[in-house]
Each structure stands twice: as structure tokens, then as C-alpha cells.
Amino acid sequence: MYKNNLMKKACGCGGIMTIHMHTLIYSAKIKITHVPVYTCGQCARYEPLPFIKRDLGSLLSELGEIPPKQHLSFAERNEWASVLKDIFASGFFAGSLSEMEEAIRSAVQARIDLLLDVYRFSADLADRSWMEETGLRLAQLTVQSSECAK
Ligand SMILES: [Zn+2]
């Protein structure tokens, strides 16, 4: 479903970038926690995971030109951030990269299964807005993970 190196990628400096949960400070007064990024162990450069960039971009554009001071969690907006937040909180961070990658894959699959169940339930109730919301959350995980596999 995903290409093998979900957990790490090469940095331009020759170092290895691995996944971390980052707190973004935007416009000096907006704090966005739980943003999954790749961070380089050598040069400390970081970049958002490719499959969260679109949601992160739309969050920042919603904030507008002169946003009020606030504290947001990206995990409330994006399923990848939510799944990764749970994994980091559960202490898997201490494991090896391949253990962690396995944990992420199975957690993402479990979240997809859960959302499919919720989707069926909301469809049974013919609750259109719930179906739509669940469909969007599913798409964050499924469409973007197949993009990632290219
Ligand atoms: Zn680097």
C-alpha cells in the first residue's frame, strides 16, 4: 500500500530524515501542534509529510491574513496526524524504525476499517452530513497513501 520508506527519507545534506511530531508557530502567535514532519538528524531541516501538505495548506489559508492568537491541534483536522499522534503517545517512539513503520501501517489500516464502519453506519441512518464528513476523513488516509506509493 505504501512505499517502503514511510519512516525515513534522504535529506539534501546527505543525512537521514525521520518522522517527528512538530509544533508549528505561524505568524508568531498561532501554535499548531501535532504536525507530522520529517526532520534531519544532521542539519535539523524539517518538512511536512507529503500527504499532509494539502490539509496543512488549507488550514493556513483558513487562518487568513491577520489571524487571532490561538492554539490548534492538526490532529483534529487530519487523520494521518491523528493516527501518528496516538502512536507517538503510546511510546512506540522507543522502537526501531521498522517496528514503528509496522505500527503506523497497522494503525492506519485500523483507522480506515473504523471509518468504513462509521461510514456504513451513517449511510444506514441516511445522515448525509455525517457520511460526507466520514468520507473526507477516509479520503485523507486512502487517497493520500496511494499518492505516496507512486
Ligand atoms: Zn539534512
mmCIF file of C-alpha atoms and ligand atoms in Angstrom:
data_model
loop_
_atom_site.group_PDB
_atom_site.id
_atom_site.type_symbol
_atom_site.label_atom_id
_atom_site.label_comp_id
_atom_site.label_asym_id
_atom_site.label_seq_id
_atom_site.Cartn_x
_atom_site.Cartn_y
_atom_site.Cartn_z
ATOM 1 C CA MET A 1 0.000 0.000 0.000
ATOM 2 C CA TYR A 2 2.840 2.391 0.799
ATOM 3 C CA LYS A 3 6.357 2.505 -0.468
ATOM 4 C CA ASN A 4 8.845 1.008 1.964
ATOM 5 C CA ASN A 5 10.385 4.153 3.369
ATOM 6 C CA LEU A 6 7.446 5.735 5.127
ATOM 7 C CA MET A 7 9.528 6.384 8.222
ATOM 8 C CA LYS A 8 12.551 7.995 6.669
ATOM 9 C CA LYS A 9 13.873 9.784 3.626
ATOM 10 C CA ALA A 10 17.184 11.198 2.467
ATOM 11 C CA CYS A 11 17.989 14.844 3.157
ATOM 12 C CA GLY A 12 19.783 17.118 0.683
ATOM 13 C CA CYS A 13 22.729 17.344 3.118
ATOM 14 C CA GLY A 14 23.229 13.558 2.962
ATOM 15 C CA GLY A 15 21.638 12.957 6.368
ATOM 16 C CA ILE A 16 18.574 10.839 7.124
ATOM 17 C CA MET A 17 15.217 12.443 7.848
ATOM 18 C CA THR A 18 12.811 10.623 10.189
ATOM 19 C CA ILE A 19 9.231 11.308 11.301
ATOM 20 C CA HIS A 20 8.605 13.559 14.281
ATOM 21 C CA MET A 21 5.601 15.420 15.618
ATOM 22 C CA HIS A 22 6.322 19.106 15.245
ATOM 23 C CA THR A 23 4.777 22.235 16.740
ATOM 24 C CA LEU A 24 4.486 24.923 14.087
ATOM 25 C CA ILE A 25 4.472 28.577 15.095
ATOM 26 C CA TYR A 26 2.696 30.607 12.431
ATOM 27 C CA SER A 27 2.654 34.417 12.300
ATOM 28 C CA ALA A 28 4.348 34.405 15.736
ATOM 29 C CA LYS A 29 1.030 33.837 17.556
ATOM 30 C CA ILE A 30 -0.595 30.728 16.101
ATOM 31 C CA LYS A 31 0.616 27.492 17.629
ATOM 32 C CA ILE A 32 -0.237 24.341 15.639
ATOM 33 C CA THR A 33 0.682 21.139 17.469
ATOM 34 C CA HIS A 34 0.850 17.556 16.142
ATOM 35 C CA VAL A 35 2.123 18.352 12.663
ATOM 36 C CA PRO A 36 3.928 15.247 11.338
ATOM 37 C CA VAL A 37 7.218 16.254 9.711
ATOM 38 C CA TYR A 38 10.423 14.657 8.505
ATOM 39 C CA THR A 39 13.374 16.047 10.477
ATOM 40 C CA CYS A 40 17.022 15.649 9.509
ATOM 41 C CA GLY A 41 19.311 14.368 12.268
ATOM 42 C CA GLN A 42 22.313 16.127 10.674
ATOM 43 C CA CYS A 43 21.204 19.625 9.682
ATOM 44 C CA ALA A 44 17.870 19.853 11.602
ATOM 45 C CA ARG A 45 15.958 20.811 8.446
ATOM 46 C CA TYR A 46 12.319 19.723 8.527
ATOM 47 C CA GLU A 47 9.473 19.428 6.044
ATOM 48 C CA PRO A 48 5.828 18.320 6.353
ATOM 49 C CA LEU A 49 4.967 14.783 5.271
ATOM 50 C CA PRO A 50 3.904 14.908 1.585
ATOM 51 C CA PHE A 51 0.424 13.507 2.255
ATOM 52 C CA ILE A 52 -0.469 16.149 4.861
ATOM 53 C CA LYS A 53 0.712 19.173 2.842
ATOM 54 C CA ARG A 54 -2.670 19.842 1.238
ATOM 55 C CA ASP A 55 -4.569 19.842 4.557
ATOM 56 C CA LEU A 56 -1.896 21.915 6.247
ATOM 57 C CA GLY A 57 -2.058 24.413 3.377
ATOM 58 C CA SER A 58 -5.827 24.721 3.620
ATOM 59 C CA LEU A 59 -5.638 25.166 7.402
ATOM 60 C CA LEU A 60 -3.132 28.008 6.987
ATOM 61 C CA SER A 61 -5.223 29.682 4.284
ATOM 62 C CA GLU A 62 -8.331 29.461 6.506
ATOM 63 C CA LEU A 63 -6.454 31.330 9.213
ATOM 64 C CA GLY A 64 -6.291 34.322 6.886
ATOM 65 C CA GLU A 65 -4.044 37.350 6.783
ATOM 66 C CA ILE A 66 -4.404 38.601 10.357
ATOM 67 C CA PRO A 67 -5.342 35.573 12.446
ATOM 68 C CA PRO A 68 -6.142 35.973 16.147
ATOM 69 C CA LYS A 69 -3.829 34.337 18.681
ATOM 70 C CA GLN A 70 -4.808 30.697 19.027
ATOM 71 C CA HIS A 71 -3.659 27.166 19.680
ATOM 72 C CA LEU A 72 -4.712 24.425 17.276
ATOM 73 C CA SER A 73 -4.062 20.717 17.020
ATOM 74 C CA PHE A 74 -3.515 19.485 13.472
ATOM 75 C CA ALA A 75 -4.582 16.015 14.695
ATOM 76 C CA GLU A 76 -8.159 17.312 14.869
ATOM 77 C CA ARG A 77 -8.027 18.184 11.182
ATOM 78 C CA ASN A 78 -6.103 15.358 9.603
ATOM 79 C CA GLU A 79 -6.364 11.608 10.059
ATOM 80 C CA TRP A 80 -2.655 10.978 9.454
ATOM 81 C CA ALA A 81 -1.743 13.454 12.189
ATOM 82 C CA SER A 82 -4.322 11.849 14.460
ATOM 83 C CA VAL A 83 -3.035 8.295 13.902
ATOM 84 C CA LEU A 84 0.619 9.347 14.286
ATOM 85 C CA LYS A 85 -0.158 11.354 17.429
ATOM 86 C CA ASP A 86 -1.685 8.231 19.012
ATOM 87 C CA ILE A 87 1.327 6.117 18.043
ATOM 88 C CA PHE A 88 3.869 8.588 19.420
ATOM 89 C CA ALA A 89 1.800 8.929 22.612
ATOM 90 C CA SER A 90 1.752 5.148 23.037
ATOM 91 C CA GLY A 91 5.538 5.020 23.348
ATOM 92 C CA PHE A 92 6.312 3.281 20.038
ATOM 93 C CA PHE A 93 8.810 6.051 19.516
ATOM 94 C CA ALA A 94 11.287 3.942 21.506
ATOM 95 C CA GLY A 95 11.140 1.095 18.986
ATOM 96 C CA SER A 96 13.249 0.659 15.876
ATOM 97 C CA LEU A 97 12.230 2.379 12.648
ATOM 98 C CA SER A 98 10.926 -0.825 11.107
ATOM 99 C CA GLU A 99 8.848 -1.604 14.221
ATOM 100 C CA MET A 100 7.466 1.871 14.146
ATOM 101 C CA GLU A 101 6.711 1.686 10.440
ATOM 102 C CA GLU A 102 4.823 -1.557 11.040
ATOM 103 C CA ALA A 103 2.891 0.089 13.893
ATOM 104 C CA ILE A 104 1.973 3.034 11.658
ATOM 105 C CA ARG A 105 0.801 0.796 8.818
ATOM 106 C CA SER A 106 -1.407 -1.296 11.077
ATOM 107 C CA ALA A 107 -2.746 1.792 12.892
ATOM 108 C CA VAL A 108 -3.637 3.460 9.575
ATOM 109 C CA GLN A 109 -5.343 0.270 8.383
ATOM 110 C CA ALA A 110 -7.265 0.022 11.683
ATOM 111 C CA ARG A 111 -8.360 3.656 11.331
ATOM 112 C CA ILE A 112 -9.526 3.015 7.748
ATOM 113 C CA ASP A 113 -11.533 -0.031 8.927
ATOM 114 C CA LEU A 114 -13.065 2.019 11.731
ATOM 115 C CA LEU A 115 -14.020 4.859 9.386
ATOM 116 C CA LEU A 116 -15.541 2.372 6.922
ATOM 117 C CA ASP A 117 -17.711 1.018 9.748
ATOM 118 C CA VAL A 118 -18.734 4.547 10.714
ATOM 119 C CA TYR A 119 -19.469 5.311 7.063
ATOM 120 C CA ARG A 120 -21.746 2.269 6.744
ATOM 121 C CA PHE A 121 -23.489 3.239 9.963
ATOM 122 C CA SER A 122 -24.053 6.821 8.816
ATOM 123 C CA ALA A 123 -25.287 5.522 5.435
ATOM 124 C CA ASP A 124 -27.784 3.253 7.217
ATOM 125 C CA LEU A 125 -29.060 6.314 9.046
ATOM 126 C CA ALA A 126 -29.040 8.271 5.746
ATOM 127 C CA ASP A 127 -27.217 11.036 7.635
ATOM 128 C CA ARG A 128 -25.739 12.938 4.700
ATOM 129 C CA SER A 129 -23.527 15.408 6.552
ATOM 130 C CA TRP A 130 -22.067 12.616 8.696
ATOM 131 C CA MET A 131 -21.449 10.496 5.563
ATOM 132 C CA GLU A 132 -19.719 13.433 3.928
ATOM 133 C CA GLU A 133 -17.503 14.157 6.937
ATOM 134 C CA THR A 134 -16.566 10.479 7.278
ATOM 135 C CA GLY A 135 -15.853 10.239 3.546
ATOM 136 C CA LEU A 136 -13.468 13.186 3.757
ATOM 137 C CA ARG A 137 -11.608 11.644 6.698
ATOM 138 C CA LEU A 138 -11.336 8.349 4.796
ATOM 139 C CA ALA A 139 -10.023 10.135 1.719
ATOM 140 C CA GLN A 140 -7.243 11.741 3.769
ATOM 141 C CA LEU A 141 -5.902 8.275 4.555
ATOM 142 C CA THR A 142 -6.696 6.325 1.389
ATOM 143 C CA VAL A 143 -6.141 8.758 -1.485
ATOM 144 C CA GLN A 144 -3.024 10.223 0.038
ATOM 145 C CA SER A 145 -1.473 6.894 0.937
ATOM 146 C CA SER A 146 -1.862 5.734 -2.673
ATOM 147 C CA GLU A 147 -0.311 9.013 -3.863
ATOM 148 C CA CYS A 148 2.537 8.226 -1.513
ATOM 149 C CA ALA A 149 3.023 4.801 -3.116
ATOM 150 C CA LYS A 150 3.821 6.263 -6.545
HETATM 151 ZN ZN ZN B 1 19.980 17.451 6.404
#
